[in-house]
PDB file of C-alpha atoms and ligand atoms in Angstrom:
ATOM      1  CA  MET A   1     -60.781 -30.034  32.616  1.00 67.00           C
ATOM      2  CA  SER A   2     -59.253 -33.332  33.611  1.00 76.00           C
ATOM      3  CA  ILE A   3     -59.342 -36.306  31.301  1.00 82.00           C
ATOM      4  CA  GLU A   4     -59.438 -39.887  32.559  1.00 85.00           C
ATOM      5  CA  LYS A   5     -56.248 -41.922  32.303  1.00 87.00           C
ATOM      6  CA  GLY A   6     -55.873 -44.204  29.302  1.00 93.00           C
ATOM      7  CA  VAL A   7     -58.110 -42.073  27.094  1.00 98.00           C
ATOM      8  CA  ILE A   8     -56.833 -41.404  23.574  1.00 98.00           C
ATOM      9  CA  ILE A   9     -56.634 -37.639  23.160  1.00 98.00           C
ATOM     10  CA  SER A  10     -57.481 -36.407  19.705  1.00 98.00           C
ATOM     11  CA  PRO A  11     -54.632 -34.056  18.701  1.00 98.00           C
ATOM     12  CA  ASP A  12     -56.954 -31.208  17.621  1.00 98.00           C
ATOM     13  CA  THR A  13     -58.107 -30.846  21.251  1.00 98.00           C
ATOM     14  CA  ARG A  14     -54.570 -29.704  22.107  1.00 98.00           C
ATOM     15  CA  ARG A  15     -54.694 -26.731  19.749  1.00 98.00           C
ATOM     16  CA  LYS A  16     -54.649 -23.306  21.353  1.00 97.00           C
ATOM     17  CA  GLU A  17     -57.634 -22.281  19.230  1.00 97.00           C
ATOM     18  CA  ARG A  18     -59.935 -25.295  19.143  1.00 98.00           C
ATOM     19  CA  ILE A  19     -62.690 -23.806  16.973  1.00 98.00           C
ATOM     20  CA  PRO A  20     -61.877 -24.140  13.253  1.00 98.00           C
ATOM     21  CA  PRO A  21     -62.381 -21.136  10.920  1.00 98.00           C
ATOM     22  CA  GLY A  22     -66.024 -20.305  10.180  1.00 97.00           C
ATOM     23  CA  GLN A  23     -67.355 -22.403  13.085  1.00 98.00           C
ATOM     24  CA  SER A  24     -68.935 -21.437  16.402  1.00 98.00           C
ATOM     25  CA  ARG A  25     -69.228 -23.331  19.614  1.00 98.00           C
ATOM     26  CA  THR A  26     -72.404 -25.024  20.757  1.00 97.00           C
ATOM     27  CA  VAL A  27     -72.839 -26.533  24.184  1.00 95.00           C
ATOM     28  CA  LYS A  28     -75.944 -28.480  23.222  1.00 95.00           C
ATOM     29  CA  TRP A  29     -75.616 -31.353  20.821  1.00 97.00           C
ATOM     30  CA  PRO A  30     -77.749 -30.799  17.699  1.00 97.00           C
ATOM     31  CA  VAL A  31     -79.139 -33.761  15.763  1.00 98.00           C
ATOM     32  CA  LEU A  32     -78.429 -33.761  12.052  1.00 96.00           C
ATOM     33  CA  ASP A  33     -79.090 -36.360   9.388  1.00 97.00           C
ATOM     34  CA  ALA A  34     -80.612 -36.742   5.951  1.00 96.00           C
ATOM     35  CA  PHE A  35     -83.484 -39.175   6.490  1.00 95.00           C
ATOM     36  CA  GLY A  36     -84.021 -39.556  10.228  1.00 96.00           C
ATOM     37  CA  PRO A  37     -83.253 -42.652  12.258  1.00 97.00           C
ATOM     38  CA  PRO A  38     -83.800 -46.135  10.812  1.00 97.00           C
ATOM     39  CA  LYS A  39     -85.259 -48.963  12.869  1.00 93.00           C
ATOM     40  CA  ILE A  40     -82.489 -51.310  14.006  1.00 93.00           C
ATOM     41  CA  SER A  41     -82.792 -53.868  16.771  1.00 95.00           C
ATOM     42  CA  THR A  42     -79.574 -55.147  18.275  1.00 95.00           C
ATOM     43  CA  ALA A  43     -80.817 -58.679  17.443  1.00 96.00           C
ATOM     44  CA  GLU A  44     -80.685 -57.865  13.722  1.00 95.00           C
ATOM     45  CA  TRP A  45     -77.724 -55.507  13.969  1.00 98.00           C
ATOM     46  CA  LYS A  46     -74.661 -56.497  11.987  1.00 98.00           C
ATOM     47  CA  LEU A  47     -71.472 -54.636  11.136  1.00 98.00           C
ATOM     48  CA  SER A  48     -69.703 -55.787   7.960  1.00 98.00           C
ATOM     49  CA  ILE A  49     -66.043 -55.081   7.189  1.00 98.00           C
ATOM     50  CA  PHE A  50     -65.608 -55.892   3.513  1.00 98.00           C
ATOM     51  CA  GLY A  51     -64.092 -54.936   0.161  1.00 98.00           C
ATOM     52  CA  LEU A  52     -60.295 -54.834  -0.073  1.00 99.00           C
ATOM     53  CA  VAL A  53     -59.551 -56.647   3.194  1.00 98.00           C
ATOM     54  CA  ASN A  54     -57.888 -60.037   3.525  1.00 98.00           C
ATOM     55  CA  SER A  55     -60.777 -61.758   5.327  1.00 98.00           C
ATOM     56  CA  PRO A  56     -64.111 -59.942   5.278  1.00 98.00           C
ATOM     57  CA  VAL A  57     -65.967 -60.258   8.545  1.00 98.00           C
ATOM     58  CA  ASP A  58     -69.420 -59.548  10.013  1.00 98.00           C
ATOM     59  CA  PHE A  59     -69.913 -58.787  13.689  1.00 98.00           C
ATOM     60  CA  GLN A  60     -73.139 -59.493  15.555  1.00 98.00           C
ATOM     61  CA  TRP A  61     -74.030 -57.153  18.413  1.00 98.00           C
ATOM     62  CA  GLU A  62     -73.144 -59.482  21.306  1.00 98.00           C
ATOM     63  CA  GLN A  63     -69.853 -60.332  19.674  1.00 98.00           C
ATOM     64  CA  PHE A  64     -69.064 -56.674  18.995  1.00 98.00           C
ATOM     65  CA  LEU A  65     -69.453 -55.931  22.703  1.00 98.00           C
ATOM     66  CA  THR A  66     -66.711 -58.436  23.589  1.00 98.00           C
ATOM     67  CA  LEU A  67     -64.067 -56.673  21.463  1.00 98.00           C
ATOM     68  CA  PRO A  68     -61.318 -54.604  23.126  1.00 98.00           C
ATOM     69  CA  ARG A  69     -62.575 -51.094  23.839  1.00 98.00           C
ATOM     70  CA  VAL A  70     -61.069 -47.623  23.727  1.00 98.00           C
ATOM     71  CA  LYS A  71     -62.091 -44.167  24.853  1.00 98.00           C
ATOM     72  CA  VAL A  72     -61.398 -41.095  22.744  1.00 98.00           C
ATOM     73  CA  PHE A  73     -61.573 -37.449  23.814  1.00 98.00           C
ATOM     74  CA  SER A  74     -62.317 -35.246  20.817  1.00 98.00           C
ATOM     75  CA  ASP A  75     -64.122 -32.284  19.268  1.00 98.00           C
ATOM     76  CA  PHE A  76     -66.926 -32.546  16.715  1.00 98.00           C
ATOM     77  CA  HIS A  77     -67.303 -30.016  13.887  1.00 98.00           C
ATOM     78  CA  CYS A  78     -70.393 -29.936  11.695  1.00 98.00           C
ATOM     79  CA  VAL A  79     -70.093 -28.315   8.280  1.00 97.00           C
ATOM     80  CA  THR A  80     -73.286 -26.342   9.071  1.00 96.00           C
ATOM     81  CA  ARG A  81     -70.921 -24.340  11.360  1.00 97.00           C
ATOM     82  CA  TRP A  82     -71.429 -25.690  14.864  1.00 98.00           C
ATOM     83  CA  SER A  83     -68.651 -27.286  16.891  1.00 98.00           C
ATOM     84  CA  ARG A  84     -69.163 -29.357  20.016  1.00 98.00           C
ATOM     85  CA  LEU A  85     -66.023 -29.611  22.141  1.00 98.00           C
ATOM     86  CA  ASP A  86     -65.014 -32.091  24.860  1.00 98.00           C
ATOM     87  CA  ASN A  87     -66.725 -35.289  23.757  1.00 98.00           C
ATOM     88  CA  THR A  88     -65.699 -38.600  25.285  1.00 98.00           C
ATOM     89  CA  TRP A  89     -66.547 -41.482  22.973  1.00 98.00           C
ATOM     90  CA  GLU A  90     -66.257 -45.131  23.861  1.00 98.00           C
ATOM     91  CA  GLY A  91     -66.260 -48.106  21.534  1.00 98.00           C
ATOM     92  CA  VAL A  92     -63.965 -50.156  19.337  1.00 98.00           C
ATOM     93  CA  SER A  93     -60.991 -48.740  17.432  1.00 98.00           C
ATOM     94  CA  VAL A  94     -61.340 -49.152  13.679  1.00 98.00           C
ATOM     95  CA  ARG A  95     -57.759 -50.462  13.747  1.00 98.00           C
ATOM     96  CA  THR A  96     -58.976 -53.419  15.813  1.00 98.00           C
ATOM     97  CA  LEU A  97     -61.844 -54.045  13.377  1.00 98.00           C
ATOM     98  CA  LEU A  98     -59.515 -53.951  10.403  1.00 98.00           C
ATOM     99  CA  ASP A  99     -57.078 -56.367  12.098  1.00 98.00           C
ATOM    100  CA  LEU A 100     -59.964 -58.764  12.693  1.00 98.00           C
ATOM    101  CA  ALA A 101     -60.727 -58.535   8.980  1.00 98.00           C
ATOM    102  CA  GLY A 102     -57.180 -59.689   8.220  1.00 98.00           C
ATOM    103  CA  GLY A 103     -55.889 -56.202   7.438  1.00 98.00           C
ATOM    104  CA  ALA A 104     -56.172 -54.034   4.332  1.00 98.00           C
ATOM    105  CA  LYS A 105     -55.026 -55.263   0.945  1.00 98.00           C
ATOM    106  CA  PRO A 106     -52.219 -53.100  -0.509  1.00 98.00           C
ATOM    107  CA  GLU A 107     -54.505 -51.604  -3.159  1.00 98.00           C
ATOM    108  CA  ALA A 108     -56.981 -50.283  -0.557  1.00 98.00           C
ATOM    109  CA  LYS A 109     -56.800 -46.469  -0.474  1.00 98.00           C
ATOM    110  CA  PHE A 110     -60.271 -45.220   0.568  1.00 98.00           C
ATOM    111  CA  VAL A 111     -63.167 -46.231   2.803  1.00 98.00           C
ATOM    112  CA  LEU A 112     -66.913 -46.076   2.258  1.00 98.00           C
ATOM    113  CA  ALA A 113     -68.965 -46.114   5.444  1.00 98.00           C
ATOM    114  CA  TYR A 114     -72.599 -47.292   5.170  1.00 98.00           C
ATOM    115  CA  GLY A 115     -75.474 -46.330   7.438  1.00 98.00           C
ATOM    116  CA  PHE A 116     -78.595 -48.400   8.075  1.00 98.00           C
ATOM    117  CA  ASP A 117     -80.575 -45.379   6.852  1.00 97.00           C
ATOM    118  CA  GLY A 118     -81.461 -46.262   3.310  1.00 92.00           C
ATOM    119  CA  GLY A 119     -78.106 -46.559   1.605  1.00 89.00           C
ATOM    120  CA  TRP A 120     -76.605 -43.447   3.184  1.00 97.00           C
ATOM    121  CA  THR A 121     -72.820 -43.497   2.698  1.00 98.00           C
ATOM    122  CA  THR A 122     -69.772 -41.333   3.239  1.00 98.00           C
ATOM    123  CA  ASN A 123     -66.248 -41.685   1.879  1.00 98.00           C
ATOM    124  CA  MET A 124     -62.808 -40.835   3.210  1.00 98.00           C
ATOM    125  CA  PRO A 125     -59.135 -41.628   2.600  1.00 98.00           C
ATOM    126  CA  LEU A 126     -57.942 -44.822   4.316  1.00 98.00           C
ATOM    127  CA  GLU A 127     -55.159 -42.809   5.929  1.00 98.00           C
ATOM    128  CA  GLU A 128     -57.665 -40.523   7.711  1.00 98.00           C
ATOM    129  CA  PHE A 129     -59.817 -43.504   8.651  1.00 98.00           C
ATOM    130  CA  LEU A 130     -56.869 -45.275  10.278  1.00 98.00           C
ATOM    131  CA  ALA A 131     -55.954 -42.372  12.575  1.00 98.00           C
ATOM    132  CA  GLU A 132     -55.602 -43.413  16.211  1.00 98.00           C
ATOM    133  CA  ASP A 133     -58.670 -41.449  17.324  1.00 98.00           C
ATOM    134  CA  VAL A 134     -61.165 -43.048  14.898  1.00 99.00           C
ATOM    135  CA  LEU A 135     -63.609 -45.508  16.444  1.00 99.00           C
ATOM    136  CA  VAL A 136     -66.972 -47.185  16.170  1.00 99.00           C
ATOM    137  CA  ALA A 137     -68.645 -45.708  19.238  1.00 99.00           C
ATOM    138  CA  THR A 138     -71.433 -47.187  21.334  1.00 98.00           C
ATOM    139  CA  HIS A 139     -71.203 -44.565  24.113  1.00 98.00           C
ATOM    140  CA  HIS A 140     -70.898 -40.787  24.372  1.00 98.00           C
ATOM    141  CA  ASP A 141     -69.985 -39.004  27.627  1.00 98.00           C
ATOM    142  CA  GLY A 142     -70.630 -42.191  29.580  1.00 97.00           C
ATOM    143  CA  GLU A 143     -74.100 -42.918  28.187  1.00 98.00           C
ATOM    144  CA  ALA A 144     -75.171 -45.413  25.539  1.00 98.00           C
ATOM    145  CA  LEU A 145     -75.598 -43.568  22.237  1.00 98.00           C
ATOM    146  CA  THR A 146     -79.200 -42.590  21.680  1.00 98.00           C
ATOM    147  CA  LEU A 147     -80.881 -43.609  18.437  1.00 97.00           C
ATOM    148  CA  GLU A 148     -81.025 -39.990  17.235  1.00 98.00           C
ATOM    149  CA  HIS A 149     -77.240 -39.664  17.618  1.00 98.00           C
ATOM    150  CA  GLY A 150     -76.530 -42.872  15.723  1.00 98.00           C
ATOM    151  CA  GLY A 151     -76.966 -45.694  18.242  1.00 97.00           C
ATOM    152  CA  PRO A 152     -76.470 -48.543  18.645  1.00 97.00           C
ATOM    153  CA  ALA A 153     -73.103 -47.755  17.025  1.00 98.00           C
ATOM    154  CA  ARG A 154     -71.677 -44.961  14.907  1.00 98.00           C
ATOM    155  CA  LEU A 155     -68.388 -44.130  13.291  1.00 99.00           C
ATOM    156  CA  VAL A 156     -66.498 -41.175  14.791  1.00 99.00           C
ATOM    157  CA  VAL A 157     -63.787 -39.471  12.728  1.00 98.00           C
ATOM    158  CA  PRO A 158     -62.738 -36.489  14.882  1.00 98.00           C
ATOM    159  CA  ARG A 159     -60.304 -34.875  12.449  1.00 98.00           C
ATOM    160  CA  LEU A 160     -62.856 -34.483   9.632  1.00 98.00           C
ATOM    161  CA  TYR A 161     -66.210 -32.678   9.482  1.00 98.00           C
ATOM    162  CA  ALA A 162     -68.940 -34.551  11.327  1.00 98.00           C
ATOM    163  CA  TRP A 163     -70.770 -35.739   8.217  1.00 98.00           C
ATOM    164  CA  LYS A 164     -67.956 -38.321   7.849  1.00 98.00           C
ATOM    165  CA  SER A 165     -68.957 -39.763  11.255  1.00 98.00           C
ATOM    166  CA  ALA A 166     -71.590 -42.186   9.940  1.00 98.00           C
ATOM    167  CA  LYS A 167     -74.475 -42.781  12.333  1.00 98.00           C
ATOM    168  CA  TRP A 168     -76.200 -46.203  12.504  1.00 98.00           C
ATOM    169  CA  LEU A 169     -73.090 -47.786  11.081  1.00 98.00           C
ATOM    170  CA  ALA A 170     -73.798 -50.932   9.057  1.00 98.00           C
ATOM    171  CA  GLY A 171     -70.644 -51.452   7.039  1.00 98.00           C
ATOM    172  CA  LEU A 172     -67.141 -50.346   6.198  1.00 98.00           C
ATOM    173  CA  GLU A 173     -65.924 -51.076   2.694  1.00 98.00           C
ATOM    174  CA  LEU A 174     -62.300 -50.627   1.663  1.00 98.00           C
ATOM    175  CA  ILE A 175     -61.934 -49.523  -1.952  1.00 98.00           C
ATOM    176  CA  ASP A 176     -59.086 -48.641  -4.296  1.00 98.00           C
ATOM    177  CA  ARG A 177     -60.497 -45.512  -5.944  1.00 98.00           C
ATOM    178  CA  ASP A 178     -62.371 -42.741  -4.197  1.00 97.00           C
ATOM    179  CA  GLN A 179     -66.140 -42.937  -4.557  1.00 97.00           C
ATOM    180  CA  ALA A 180     -68.460 -40.111  -3.483  1.00 97.00           C
ATOM    181  CA  GLY A 181     -70.892 -40.876  -0.650  1.00 98.00           C
ATOM    182  CA  PHE A 182     -74.338 -39.322  -0.142  1.00 97.00           C
ATOM    183  CA  TRP A 183     -73.383 -35.746   0.783  1.00 96.00           C
ATOM    184  CA  GLU A 184     -70.272 -35.846  -1.359  1.00 97.00           C
ATOM    185  CA  ARG A 185     -72.444 -36.565  -4.431  1.00 95.00           C
ATOM    186  CA  ASN A 186     -74.495 -33.562  -3.375  1.00 93.00           C
ATOM    187  CA  GLY A 187     -71.527 -31.210  -3.370  1.00 95.00           C
ATOM    188  CA  TYR A 188     -69.715 -31.809  -0.099  1.00 96.00           C
ATOM    189  CA  HIS A 189     -65.971 -32.301  -0.108  1.00 97.00           C
ATOM    190  CA  MET A 190     -64.368 -35.694  -0.726  1.00 96.00           C
ATOM    191  CA  ASN A 191     -61.961 -35.207   2.208  1.00 97.00           C
ATOM    192  CA  GLY A 192     -63.552 -32.674   4.618  1.00 98.00           C
ATOM    193  CA  ASP A 193     -60.772 -31.168   6.740  1.00 98.00           C
ATOM    194  CA  PRO A 194     -62.386 -28.500   8.986  1.00 98.00           C
ATOM    195  CA  TRP A 195     -59.092 -26.645   9.504  1.00 98.00           C
ATOM    196  CA  THR A 196     -58.740 -25.815   5.802  1.00 97.00           C
ATOM    197  CA  GLU A 197     -62.526 -25.502   5.363  1.00 97.00           C
ATOM    198  CA  GLU A 198     -62.900 -28.358   2.924  1.00 97.00           C
ATOM    199  CA  ARG A 199     -66.660 -27.874   2.955  1.00 97.00           C
ATOM    200  CA  PHE A 200     -67.690 -28.055  -0.687  1.00 95.00           C
ATOM    201  CA  GLY A 201     -66.138 -29.060  -3.967  1.00 85.00           C
ATOM    202  CA  HIS A 202     -65.195 -32.508  -4.886  1.00 59.00           C
ATOM    203  CA  GLY A 203     -61.458 -32.404  -5.312  1.00 51.00           C
ATOM    204  CA  TRP A 204     -61.764 -35.083  -8.012  1.00 46.00           C
TER     205      TRP A 204
HETATM  206  N1  MTE J   1     -76.054 -42.674   8.651  1.00 72.10           N
HETATM  207  C1  MTE J   1     -75.937 -41.332   8.681  1.00 72.10           C
HETATM  208  N2  MTE J   1     -74.902 -40.786   9.329  1.00 72.10           N
HETATM  209  C2  MTE J   1     -74.765 -39.447   9.403  1.00 72.10           C
HETATM  210  C3  MTE J   1     -75.702 -38.587   8.762  1.00 72.10           C
HETATM  211  C4  MTE J   1     -76.795 -39.191   8.082  1.00 72.10           C
HETATM  212  O1  MTE J   1     -77.664 -38.527   7.490  1.00 72.10           O
HETATM  213  N3  MTE J   1     -76.881 -40.568   8.066  1.00 72.10           N
HETATM  214  N4  MTE J   1     -75.510 -37.203   8.858  1.00 72.10           N
HETATM  215  C5  MTE J   1     -74.143 -36.722   9.144  1.00 72.10           C
HETATM  216  C6  MTE J   1     -74.092 -35.323   9.487  1.00 72.10           C
HETATM  217  S1  MTE J   1     -74.358 -34.214   8.223  1.00 72.10           S
HETATM  218  C7  MTE J   1     -73.669 -34.876  10.730  1.00 72.10           C
HETATM  219  S2  MTE J   1     -73.372 -33.241  11.046  1.00 72.10           S
HETATM  220  C8  MTE J   1     -73.513 -35.813  11.871  1.00 72.10           C
HETATM  221  C9  MTE J   1     -74.385 -35.322  13.003  1.00 72.10           C
HETATM  222  O2  MTE J   1     -74.344 -36.188  14.098  1.00 72.10           O
HETATM  223  P1  MTE J   1     -75.321 -35.897  15.318  1.00 72.10           P
HETATM  224  O3  MTE J   1     -76.730 -35.916  14.799  1.00 72.10           O
HETATM  225  O4  MTE J   1     -75.046 -36.967  16.306  1.00 72.10           O
HETATM  226  O5  MTE J   1     -74.946 -34.533  15.826  1.00 72.10           O
HETATM  227  O6  MTE J   1     -73.884 -37.138  11.508  1.00 72.10           O
HETATM  228  C10 MTE J   1     -73.442 -37.537  10.227  1.00 72.10           C
HETATM  229  N5  MTE J   1     -73.691 -38.934  10.084  1.00 72.10           N
HETATM  230 MO1   MO J   2     -73.436 -32.128   8.965  1.00 72.10          MO
END
């Protein structure tokens, strides 16, 4: 398949075997979440970058849409064993968002992502979060993200299991010590690398 010019290609899509161990391919795109979609109007929508950053910032929807945009081609692996290949996401690189928040303080080592769905969170190492293919997406395969898939905007972290890709993204908090998010408190892995099957167990 041919990929548009200028698209960031997630390195895992270049593997000879693109399906991680214990996964199988789905062509459809299942919907998975803990509580179902929250109600969010773009008028009330706000994305906060806070915690261990030099100048915490909130973006309103209209403002968010004026930020420089990227496209990322990547695969999506859910810990419940389905993998959806060949996704093109469009949105704003988290590197851009962090720059606009004045950059990370030196003691920042982890990130907590917050959803609008009732305090849902997920955690990950700052290093994984800052990979080139991580973005806050507003579009998937050329269409605005539907509410069920996390619209108006969701985090996408292609190199980790899909539960780290927070739907209905409300905030990104940089922290110094790892803190378990919603599924992590319920037994899912603190890191979540699909290639080494970091499905369960805290690693802390
Ligand atoms: N805010 C929020 N984000 C979430 C979840 C959730 O419950 N709330 N579920 C996660 C899980 S377990 C998966 S597999 C993916 C699924 O994304 P999809 O429904 O678009 O396939 O979203 C992740 N992001
Ligand atoms: Mo999941």
